[in-house]
Coordinates of C-alpha atoms and ligand atoms in Angstrom, one line a residue:
X1 CA -93.9 -214.5 115.8
X2 CA -95.6 -217.2 113.8
X3 CA -97.2 -219.7 116.1
X4 CA -98.4 -222.1 113.4
X5 CA -97.3 -225.7 113.9
X6 CA -96.0 -228.0 111.2
X7 CA -95.3 -231.8 111.4
X8 CA -92.6 -232.8 108.9
X9 CA -92.3 -236.5 108.0
X10 CA -89.2 -237.6 106.0
X11 CA -86.9 -240.6 106.4
X12 CA -83.9 -238.7 105.1
X13 CA -82.2 -236.8 107.9
X14 CA -80.6 -234.4 105.5
X15 CA -83.9 -233.4 103.9
X16 CA -85.6 -233.2 107.2
X17 CA -83.0 -230.9 108.7
X18 CA -82.8 -228.8 105.6
X19 CA -86.6 -228.2 105.3
X20 CA -87.1 -227.8 109.0
X21 CA -84.2 -225.7 109.9
X22 CA -83.3 -223.8 106.7
X23 CA -86.8 -223.3 105.2
X24 CA -89.5 -223.4 107.8
X25 CA -87.8 -222.3 111.1
X26 CA -86.6 -219.0 109.8
X27 CA -90.2 -218.1 108.9
X28 CA -91.1 -218.6 112.6
X29 CA -93.0 -221.9 112.2
X30 CA -92.9 -224.3 115.0
X31 CA -91.8 -227.6 113.4
X32 CA -91.8 -231.0 114.8
X33 CA -90.2 -233.9 112.8
X34 CA -90.9 -237.6 112.5
X35 CA -88.7 -240.1 110.6
X36 CA -91.6 -242.2 109.3
X37 CA -95.4 -242.2 109.3
X38 CA -95.7 -244.6 112.3
X39 CA -93.8 -242.2 114.4
X40 CA -95.8 -239.3 113.1
X41 CA -99.1 -241.1 113.9
X42 CA -97.8 -241.7 117.5
X43 CA -96.8 -238.0 117.8
X44 CA -100.3 -236.9 116.6
X45 CA -101.7 -238.3 119.8
X46 CA -100.3 -235.3 121.6
X47 CA -99.3 -232.9 118.9
X48 CA -101.9 -231.2 116.8
X49 CA -100.2 -229.6 113.8
X50 CA -101.8 -227.0 111.5
X51 CA -100.1 -228.6 108.5
X52 CA -98.4 -231.9 107.8
X53 CA -95.7 -232.1 105.2
X54 CA -94.7 -235.7 104.3
X55 CA -92.3 -237.5 101.9
X56 CA -93.9 -240.2 99.8
X57 CA -91.3 -243.1 99.6
X58 CA -90.6 -244.2 103.1
X59 CA -90.0 -247.7 104.6
X60 CA -93.0 -249.3 106.2
X61 CA -95.7 -246.9 105.0
X62 CA -95.8 -244.5 102.0
X63 CA -96.8 -240.9 102.3
X64 CA -100.0 -241.7 100.4
X65 CA -100.9 -244.5 102.8
X66 CA -100.2 -242.2 105.7
X67 CA -102.5 -239.5 104.2
X68 CA -105.2 -242.2 103.6
X69 CA -105.0 -243.4 107.2
X70 CA -105.2 -239.8 108.5
X71 CA -108.3 -239.0 106.4
X72 CA -109.9 -242.3 107.3
X73 CA -109.4 -241.5 110.9
X74 CA -111.3 -238.3 110.3
X75 CA -108.2 -236.0 110.6
X76 CA -108.5 -233.2 108.1
X77 CA -105.2 -231.4 108.7
X78 CA -103.9 -229.8 105.5
X79 CA -101.3 -232.1 103.9
X80 CA -98.5 -231.5 101.4
X81 CA -96.9 -234.5 99.8
X82 CA -93.3 -234.4 98.6
X83 CA -91.9 -237.0 96.3
X84 CA -88.7 -237.8 94.4
X85 CA -90.7 -239.5 91.6
X86 CA -92.3 -237.6 88.8
X87 CA -95.6 -239.4 88.4
X88 CA -98.8 -237.7 87.4
X89 CA -100.9 -240.5 88.7
X90 CA -99.3 -240.2 92.1
X91 CA -100.1 -236.5 92.1
X92 CA -103.7 -237.2 91.1
X93 CA -104.1 -239.9 93.7
X94 CA -102.7 -237.5 96.4
X95 CA -105.2 -234.8 95.5
X96 CA -108.0 -237.3 95.3
X97 CA -107.1 -238.6 98.8
X98 CA -107.3 -235.0 100.1
X99 CA -103.8 -233.6 99.9
X100 CA -103.8 -229.9 99.4
X101 CA -100.5 -229.7 97.4
X102 CA -97.9 -231.8 95.8
X103 CA -94.2 -231.1 95.3
X104 CA -91.6 -233.0 93.3
X105 CA -88.1 -232.8 94.7
X106 CA -86.1 -230.8 94.1
X107 CA -88.5 -227.9 94.4
X108 CA -88.2 -224.2 94.4
X109 CA -88.0 -223.0 98.0
X110 CA -90.1 -219.9 97.2
X111 CA -92.9 -221.8 95.6
X112 CA -92.9 -224.3 98.5
X113 CA -93.0 -221.5 101.1
X114 CA -95.8 -219.8 99.3
X115 CA -97.8 -223.0 99.4
X116 CA -97.1 -223.4 103.1
X117 CA -98.1 -219.8 103.8
X118 CA -101.2 -220.1 101.7
X119 CA -102.4 -223.2 103.6
X120 CA -101.6 -221.8 107.0
X121 CA -102.8 -218.3 106.4
X122 CA -105.5 -218.9 103.9
X123 CA -107.4 -215.9 102.7
X124 CA -106.4 -212.8 104.7
X125 CA -110.0 -211.9 105.2
X126 CA -110.9 -208.6 106.7
X127 CA -112.3 -208.7 110.2
X128 CA -115.6 -207.5 108.8
X129 CA -116.1 -210.8 106.9
X130 CA -115.4 -212.7 110.1
X131 CA -117.9 -210.6 112.0
X132 CA -120.6 -210.7 109.4
X133 CA -123.8 -212.3 110.7
X134 CA -124.3 -213.8 107.2
X135 CA -122.5 -217.1 106.8
X136 CA -119.7 -216.8 104.2
X137 CA -117.6 -219.7 102.8
X138 CA -114.8 -219.9 100.3
X139 CA -113.9 -223.3 98.7
X140 CA -111.4 -224.3 96.1
X141 CA -112.0 -226.0 92.8
X142 CA -112.1 -229.4 94.7
X143 CA -114.7 -228.1 97.1
X144 CA -112.3 -227.9 100.0
X145 CA -112.7 -225.2 102.6
X146 CA -110.4 -222.2 102.3
X147 CA -112.2 -219.6 104.3
X148 CA -115.3 -219.5 106.6
X149 CA -116.5 -217.0 109.1
X150 CA -118.0 -217.6 112.5
X151 CA -121.6 -217.5 111.2
X152 CA -120.8 -220.2 108.7
X153 CA -119.4 -222.4 111.5
X154 CA -122.5 -221.7 113.6
X155 CA -125.1 -222.3 111.0
X156 CA -123.6 -224.8 108.5
X157 CA -121.7 -227.0 110.8
X158 CA -122.9 -226.6 114.4
X159 CA -121.9 -230.1 115.3
X160 CA -118.4 -230.3 113.9
X161 CA -115.6 -227.8 113.9
X162 CA -114.6 -226.7 110.4
X163 CA -111.0 -227.4 109.4
X164 CA -108.9 -225.7 106.8
X165 CA -108.7 -227.8 103.6
X166 CA -111.6 -230.1 104.8
X167 CA -113.9 -231.3 102.0
X168 CA -117.1 -229.4 102.0
X169 CA -119.0 -232.7 102.1
X170 CA -117.8 -233.2 105.6
X171 CA -119.5 -230.2 107.2
X172 CA -123.0 -230.7 108.6
X173 CA -124.8 -229.1 105.8
X174 CA -122.2 -230.2 103.3
X175 CA -124.4 -232.5 101.1
X176 CA -127.0 -229.9 100.6
X177 CA -124.4 -227.3 99.8
X178 CA -122.7 -229.6 97.3
X179 CA -126.0 -230.3 95.5
X180 CA -126.5 -226.5 95.2
X181 CA -123.0 -226.3 93.7
X182 CA -123.7 -229.1 91.2
X183 CA -126.8 -227.2 90.0
X184 CA -124.9 -223.9 89.6
X185 CA -125.0 -222.6 86.1
X186 CA -122.6 -219.8 85.0
X187 CA -120.3 -217.8 87.3
X188 CA -123.1 -216.4 89.4
X189 CA -126.3 -218.0 90.6
X190 CA -128.7 -218.0 93.5
X191 CA -130.3 -220.9 95.2
X192 CA -132.2 -221.7 98.4
X193 CA -130.9 -223.8 101.3
X194 CA -133.0 -225.2 104.1
X195 CA -131.1 -226.1 107.3
X196 CA -132.7 -227.6 110.4
X197 CA -133.4 -224.1 111.8
X198 CA -133.3 -221.6 109.0
X199 CA -133.9 -221.0 105.3
X200 CA -131.1 -219.2 103.4
X201 CA -130.8 -217.6 100.0
X202 CA -127.3 -218.5 98.8
X203 CA -125.3 -216.4 96.4
X204 CA -122.8 -218.5 94.5
X205 CA -119.9 -216.9 92.8
X206 CA -117.4 -218.9 90.8
X207 CA -113.9 -217.6 89.9
X208 CA -112.1 -218.6 86.7
X209 CA -109.8 -221.0 88.7
X210 CA -112.9 -222.9 89.9
X211 CA -112.9 -221.6 93.4
X212 CA -116.2 -220.4 94.8
X213 CA -117.6 -218.0 97.3
X214 CA -120.9 -218.7 99.0
X215 CA -122.7 -215.9 100.8
X216 CA -125.8 -216.9 102.7
X217 CA -128.7 -214.6 103.6
X218 CA -131.1 -215.6 106.2
X219 CA -134.6 -215.4 104.7
X220 CA -136.4 -217.4 107.4
X221 CA -138.4 -214.4 108.4
X222 CA -139.6 -213.8 104.8
X223 CA -140.5 -217.4 104.6
X224 CA -142.5 -217.1 107.9
X225 CA -144.3 -214.0 106.5
X226 CA -145.1 -215.8 103.3
X227 CA -146.5 -218.7 105.3
X228 CA -148.6 -216.3 107.4
X229 CA -149.9 -214.7 104.2
X230 CA -150.8 -218.1 102.8
X231 CA -152.5 -219.1 106.1
X232 CA -154.4 -215.9 106.1
X233 CA -155.6 -216.3 102.5
X234 CA -156.5 -219.9 103.2
X235 CA -158.4 -219.0 106.4
X236 CA -160.3 -216.2 104.7
X237 CA -161.2 -218.3 101.6
X238 CA -162.4 -221.0 103.9
X239 CA -164.5 -218.7 106.1
X240 CA -166.1 -216.9 103.1
X241 CA -167.6 -220.1 101.8
X242 CA -170.2 -220.4 104.5
X243 CA -171.8 -216.9 103.9
X244 CA -171.8 -217.6 100.2
X245 CA -173.6 -220.9 100.7
X246 CA -176.2 -218.9 102.8
X247 CA -176.6 -216.4 100.0
X248 CA -177.3 -219.1 97.5
X249 CA -179.7 -220.7 99.9
X250 CA -181.7 -217.4 100.3
X251 CA -181.9 -216.9 96.5
X252 CA -183.3 -220.4 96.3
X253 CA -185.8 -219.7 99.0
X254 CA -186.9 -216.4 97.3
X255 CA -187.7 -218.4 94.2
X256 CA -189.7 -220.9 96.1
X257 CA -191.7 -218.3 98.0
X258 CA -192.0 -216.4 94.7
X259 CA -193.4 -216.0 92.2
X260 CA -190.7 -213.6 90.9
X261 CA -191.3 -211.3 88.0
X262 CA -189.1 -211.5 85.0
X263 CA -186.7 -208.8 86.2
X264 CA -186.4 -210.3 89.7
X265 CA -185.7 -213.6 88.1
X266 CA -182.9 -212.1 86.1
X267 CA -181.4 -210.4 89.1
X268 CA -181.6 -213.7 91.1
X269 CA -179.8 -215.5 88.2
X270 CA -177.1 -212.8 88.3
X271 CA -176.6 -213.2 92.0
X272 CA -176.2 -217.0 91.6
X273 CA -173.7 -216.6 88.7
X274 CA -171.6 -214.1 90.7
X275 CA -171.6 -216.2 93.8
X276 CA -170.5 -219.2 91.7
X277 CA -167.6 -217.4 90.3
X278 CA -166.5 -216.2 93.8
X279 CA -166.8 -219.8 95.0
X280 CA -164.6 -220.9 92.1
X281 CA -162.1 -218.3 93.0
X282 CA -162.0 -219.3 96.6
X283 CA -161.7 -223.0 95.6
X284 CA -158.7 -222.0 93.5
X285 CA -157.1 -220.0 96.3
X286 CA -157.6 -222.8 98.8
X287 CA -156.1 -225.3 96.3
X288 CA -153.1 -223.0 95.7
X289 CA -152.4 -222.6 99.4
X290 CA -152.6 -226.4 99.9
X291 CA -150.2 -226.9 97.0
X292 CA -147.8 -224.2 98.3
X293 CA -147.9 -225.8 101.7
X294 CA -146.8 -229.0 100.1
X295 CA -149.4 -231.3 101.5
X296 CA -149.9 -234.2 99.2
X297 CA -149.1 -237.4 100.9
X298 CA -150.5 -239.9 98.5
X299 CA -148.5 -240.3 95.3
X300 CA -149.3 -243.3 93.2
X301 CA -148.6 -244.4 89.6
X302 CA -150.8 -242.3 87.4
X303 CA -151.5 -242.9 83.7
X304 CA -151.8 -239.5 81.9
X305 CA -153.4 -241.0 78.8
X306 CA -156.4 -242.1 80.8
X307 CA -156.7 -238.7 82.4
X308 CA -156.5 -237.0 79.0
X309 CA -159.3 -239.2 77.6
X310 CA -161.6 -238.4 80.5
X311 CA -160.9 -234.7 80.5
X312 CA -161.5 -234.5 76.7
X313 CA -164.8 -236.3 77.1
X314 CA -165.8 -233.8 79.8
X315 CA -165.0 -230.9 77.5
X316 CA -166.9 -232.2 74.5
X317 CA -169.6 -229.7 75.1
X318 CA -167.4 -226.6 75.1
X319 CA -165.4 -228.0 72.2
X320 CA -168.4 -228.3 70.0
X321 CA -169.9 -225.1 71.2
X322 CA -166.9 -223.2 69.9
X323 CA -166.7 -225.5 66.8
X324 CA -163.1 -226.4 67.6
X325 CA -161.4 -229.4 66.0
X326 CA -159.8 -231.7 68.5
X327 CA -156.9 -233.9 67.7
X328 CA -155.7 -236.5 70.2
X329 CA -152.2 -238.0 69.7
X330 CA -151.5 -240.4 72.5
X331 CA -148.5 -242.7 72.0
X332 CA -148.9 -246.3 73.0
X333 CA -147.3 -247.8 76.1
X334 CA -146.6 -244.5 77.8
X335 CA -145.3 -245.3 81.3
X336 CA -147.1 -244.1 84.4
X337 CA -145.8 -241.2 86.4
X338 CA -145.6 -241.1 90.2
X339 CA -148.1 -238.5 91.4
X340 CA -151.4 -237.4 92.7
X341 CA -154.2 -238.3 90.2
X342 CA -156.4 -235.5 91.4
X343 CA -153.7 -232.9 91.0
X344 CA -152.5 -234.2 87.6
X345 CA -156.2 -234.2 86.4
X346 CA -156.3 -230.5 87.4
X347 CA -153.2 -229.8 85.3
X348 CA -154.6 -231.5 82.2
X349 CA -158.0 -229.9 82.7
X350 CA -156.6 -226.4 83.1
X351 CA -154.4 -226.6 80.0
X352 CA -157.1 -228.0 77.8
X353 CA -159.7 -225.5 79.1
X354 CA -157.3 -222.6 78.5
X355 CA -156.6 -223.9 74.9
X356 CA -160.4 -224.0 74.2
X357 CA -161.0 -220.7 75.9
X358 CA -158.2 -218.6 74.4
X359 CA -158.9 -219.9 70.8
X360 CA -161.5 -218.1 68.6
X361 CA -164.3 -220.3 67.3
X362 CA -163.4 -222.8 64.7
X363 CA -159.9 -223.4 66.0
X364 CA -157.7 -226.4 66.4
X365 CA -156.7 -227.9 69.7
X366 CA -154.2 -230.7 69.8
X367 CA -153.3 -232.9 72.8
X368 CA -150.1 -234.9 72.3
X369 CA -148.6 -237.4 74.8
X370 CA -145.3 -239.0 74.1
X371 CA -142.3 -240.5 75.7
X372 CA -138.9 -238.9 75.5
X373 CA -136.3 -241.3 77.1
X374 CA -137.3 -241.6 80.7
X375 CA -139.8 -238.7 80.6
X376 CA -143.4 -238.5 79.7
X377 CA -144.2 -235.3 77.8
X378 CA -147.7 -233.8 77.5
X379 CA -148.2 -231.0 74.9
X380 CA -151.4 -229.0 74.5
X381 CA -151.4 -226.9 71.3
X382 CA -154.0 -224.4 70.2
X383 CA -154.4 -222.0 67.3
X384 CA -155.6 -219.2 69.6
X385 CA -154.7 -215.6 70.5
X386 CA -151.2 -216.5 71.8
X387 CA -149.1 -214.8 74.4
X388 CA -146.5 -212.0 73.5
X389 CA -142.9 -213.0 74.5
X390 CA -142.6 -210.3 77.2
X391 CA -145.6 -211.7 79.0
X392 CA -144.7 -215.4 78.8
X393 CA -142.7 -215.5 82.0
X394 CA -145.4 -213.8 83.9
X395 CA -148.4 -216.0 83.2
X396 CA -147.4 -218.5 86.0
X397 CA -147.8 -215.8 88.6
X398 CA -150.9 -215.7 90.8
X399 CA -153.6 -213.4 89.3
X400 CA -151.5 -212.5 86.3
X401 CA -153.6 -212.2 83.1
X402 CA -152.1 -211.2 79.8
X403 CA -153.2 -207.8 78.4
X404 CA -155.0 -209.5 75.4
X405 CA -157.0 -211.8 77.7
X406 CA -158.3 -209.4 80.3
X407 CA -161.1 -207.7 78.5
X408 CA -162.3 -210.5 76.2
X409 CA -162.1 -213.7 78.3
X410 CA -163.3 -214.5 81.8
X411 CA -160.8 -215.8 84.3
X412 CA -159.0 -215.2 87.6
X413 CA -155.4 -215.7 86.6
X414 CA -155.0 -218.5 89.1
X415 CA -155.1 -221.6 86.8
X416 CA -151.5 -221.6 85.6
X417 CA -150.2 -220.7 89.1
X418 CA -151.9 -223.9 90.3
X419 CA -150.6 -225.9 87.3
X420 CA -147.1 -224.7 87.9
X421 CA -147.3 -225.4 91.6
X422 CA -148.5 -229.0 90.9
X423 CA -145.8 -229.6 88.4
X424 CA -143.1 -228.3 90.7
X425 CA -144.5 -230.5 93.5
X426 CA -144.1 -233.5 91.1
X427 CA -140.5 -232.6 90.3
X428 CA -141.4 -231.9 86.6
X429 CA -141.0 -229.0 84.2
X430 CA -143.5 -226.8 82.4
X431 CA -143.0 -224.3 79.7
X432 CA -144.8 -222.4 76.9
X433 CA -144.0 -221.6 73.3
X434 CA -146.3 -219.1 71.8
X435 CA -146.8 -216.6 68.9
X436 CA -149.4 -213.9 69.2
X437 CA -152.4 -214.5 67.0
X438 CA -151.1 -217.9 65.8
X439 CA -151.3 -220.0 68.9
X440 CA -149.6 -221.6 71.9
X441 CA -148.1 -224.9 73.0
X442 CA -147.9 -225.7 76.7
X443 CA -145.5 -228.6 77.4
X444 CA -145.2 -230.6 80.6
X445 CA -142.4 -233.0 81.3
X446 CA -142.6 -235.6 84.1
X447 CA -140.4 -238.5 84.9
X448 CA -141.9 -241.8 84.0
X449 CA -141.8 -244.8 86.3
X450 CA -139.4 -247.5 85.1
X451 CA -141.2 -250.7 84.2
Ligands
ADP1 P1 -157.0 -217.4 83.6 O1 -157.2 -218.3 82.4 O2 -158.0 -217.6 84.6 O3 -156.8 -216.0 83.2 P2 -154.5 -218.8 83.9 O4 -153.6 -218.8 85.1 O5 -155.0 -220.1 83.5 O6 -155.7 -217.8 84.3 O7 -153.7 -218.1 82.7 C1 -153.0 -216.9 82.9 C2 -153.0 -216.1 81.7 O8 -152.2 -216.8 80.7 C3 -154.3 -216.0 81.0 O9 -155.0 -214.9 81.5 C4 -153.9 -215.7 79.5 O10 -153.5 -214.4 79.4 C5 -152.7 -216.6 79.4 N1 -153.0 -217.9 78.8 C6 -153.1 -219.1 79.4 N2 -153.4 -220.1 78.5 C7 -153.4 -219.5 77.3 C8 -153.6 -220.0 76.0 N3 -153.8 -221.3 75.7 N4 -153.5 -219.1 75.0 C9 -153.3 -217.8 75.2 N5 -153.1 -217.3 76.4 C10 -153.1 -218.1 77.5

């Protein structure tokens, strides 16, 4: 026995009786009828149907107006509009207002019944999907709910019961989910969703008819672990700095109580040099953990051209030591970007230092700043050793150093991880184009502030 309830609204008695008694009742549906929308609205006070089927042209209120008033009152019951007119704009308007289907009279009973069945018994999902502890959602091409399991109800809309056919935007996490869908590229993609309590990795699959399946995996514990790791690194980096300061202090004392002979002097210099490079490494690690943690309250308008000029001045020594030619191309009237001056200085400094470092003596380093529509684009180009294509995606990882760099150039592999972290934090993009033994161009794109 089918216990689904349908409210049928039509001012023509003949149509009403035919649809209710000849089409729907034999399928076992419980049908209640109303002769116009006002009566239907009154009935809805006591009767809560699983589906509303309504005619369009009726005295007093049209089917569309009825649908609109239902949706405005927050009622998301699936709705089928029937009409005698053949009007495409009416159909579009009905779907826009949230109708699930549209039938022009006379219609084929089979097709009509199929639509009713589809709306009332949506996706015959196996019990397993319902019981899955991972939230699973299916939506149609208009982003209206077609299937959800208990976990989806619990995690994505704890405050509001999900309703068949309801626009996704109306569930609690709807806006966040919709923005993931907007960013989806291709038929499959993966994105992250933060809800009040949890972090999910969301698998998005799109079918050829535009409907989509979202499967969410709870990665809150991985997040927690990642945070613990970062906290640990940050605590260790912090605590190691004091003993290092003490070591430097003792080396200094040794020299003062000296005199040291030539070898002792050389050993002392080595100690100082190594302690300095450990300190730099620790500073980078601390910086990275701060950037990953997302602290950075004070964003302000920052002019990149000024930062570039300062950085280049500070690098004059290294540039002339390696006999590099420097070319500065800074377009006039570049807008400021909203950001942290200290962090953006780190970006410019890292990119220019790398260009100098990874270019054999007598090379050419070019720093170019220009505007591209609403974006400010910084490009640092060198004629250095380059990066092979297979390593280009890896250089942004912590501690990664390209094969060609490891033996010949000093470094920790943290600089670009810091740069990438900062650019992400500023909502920008960074990428590299590079040819081994010819050179590299690192480009950064940040949104300019409208004047
Ligand atoms: P580091 O320079 O300390 O090794 P980075 O994170 O700044 O660390 O860079 C990561 C790796 O990317 C470098 O080890 C090097 O292999 C490569 N790289 C970065 N900049 C350049 C460049 N301008 N030219 C060639 N390789 C580069």
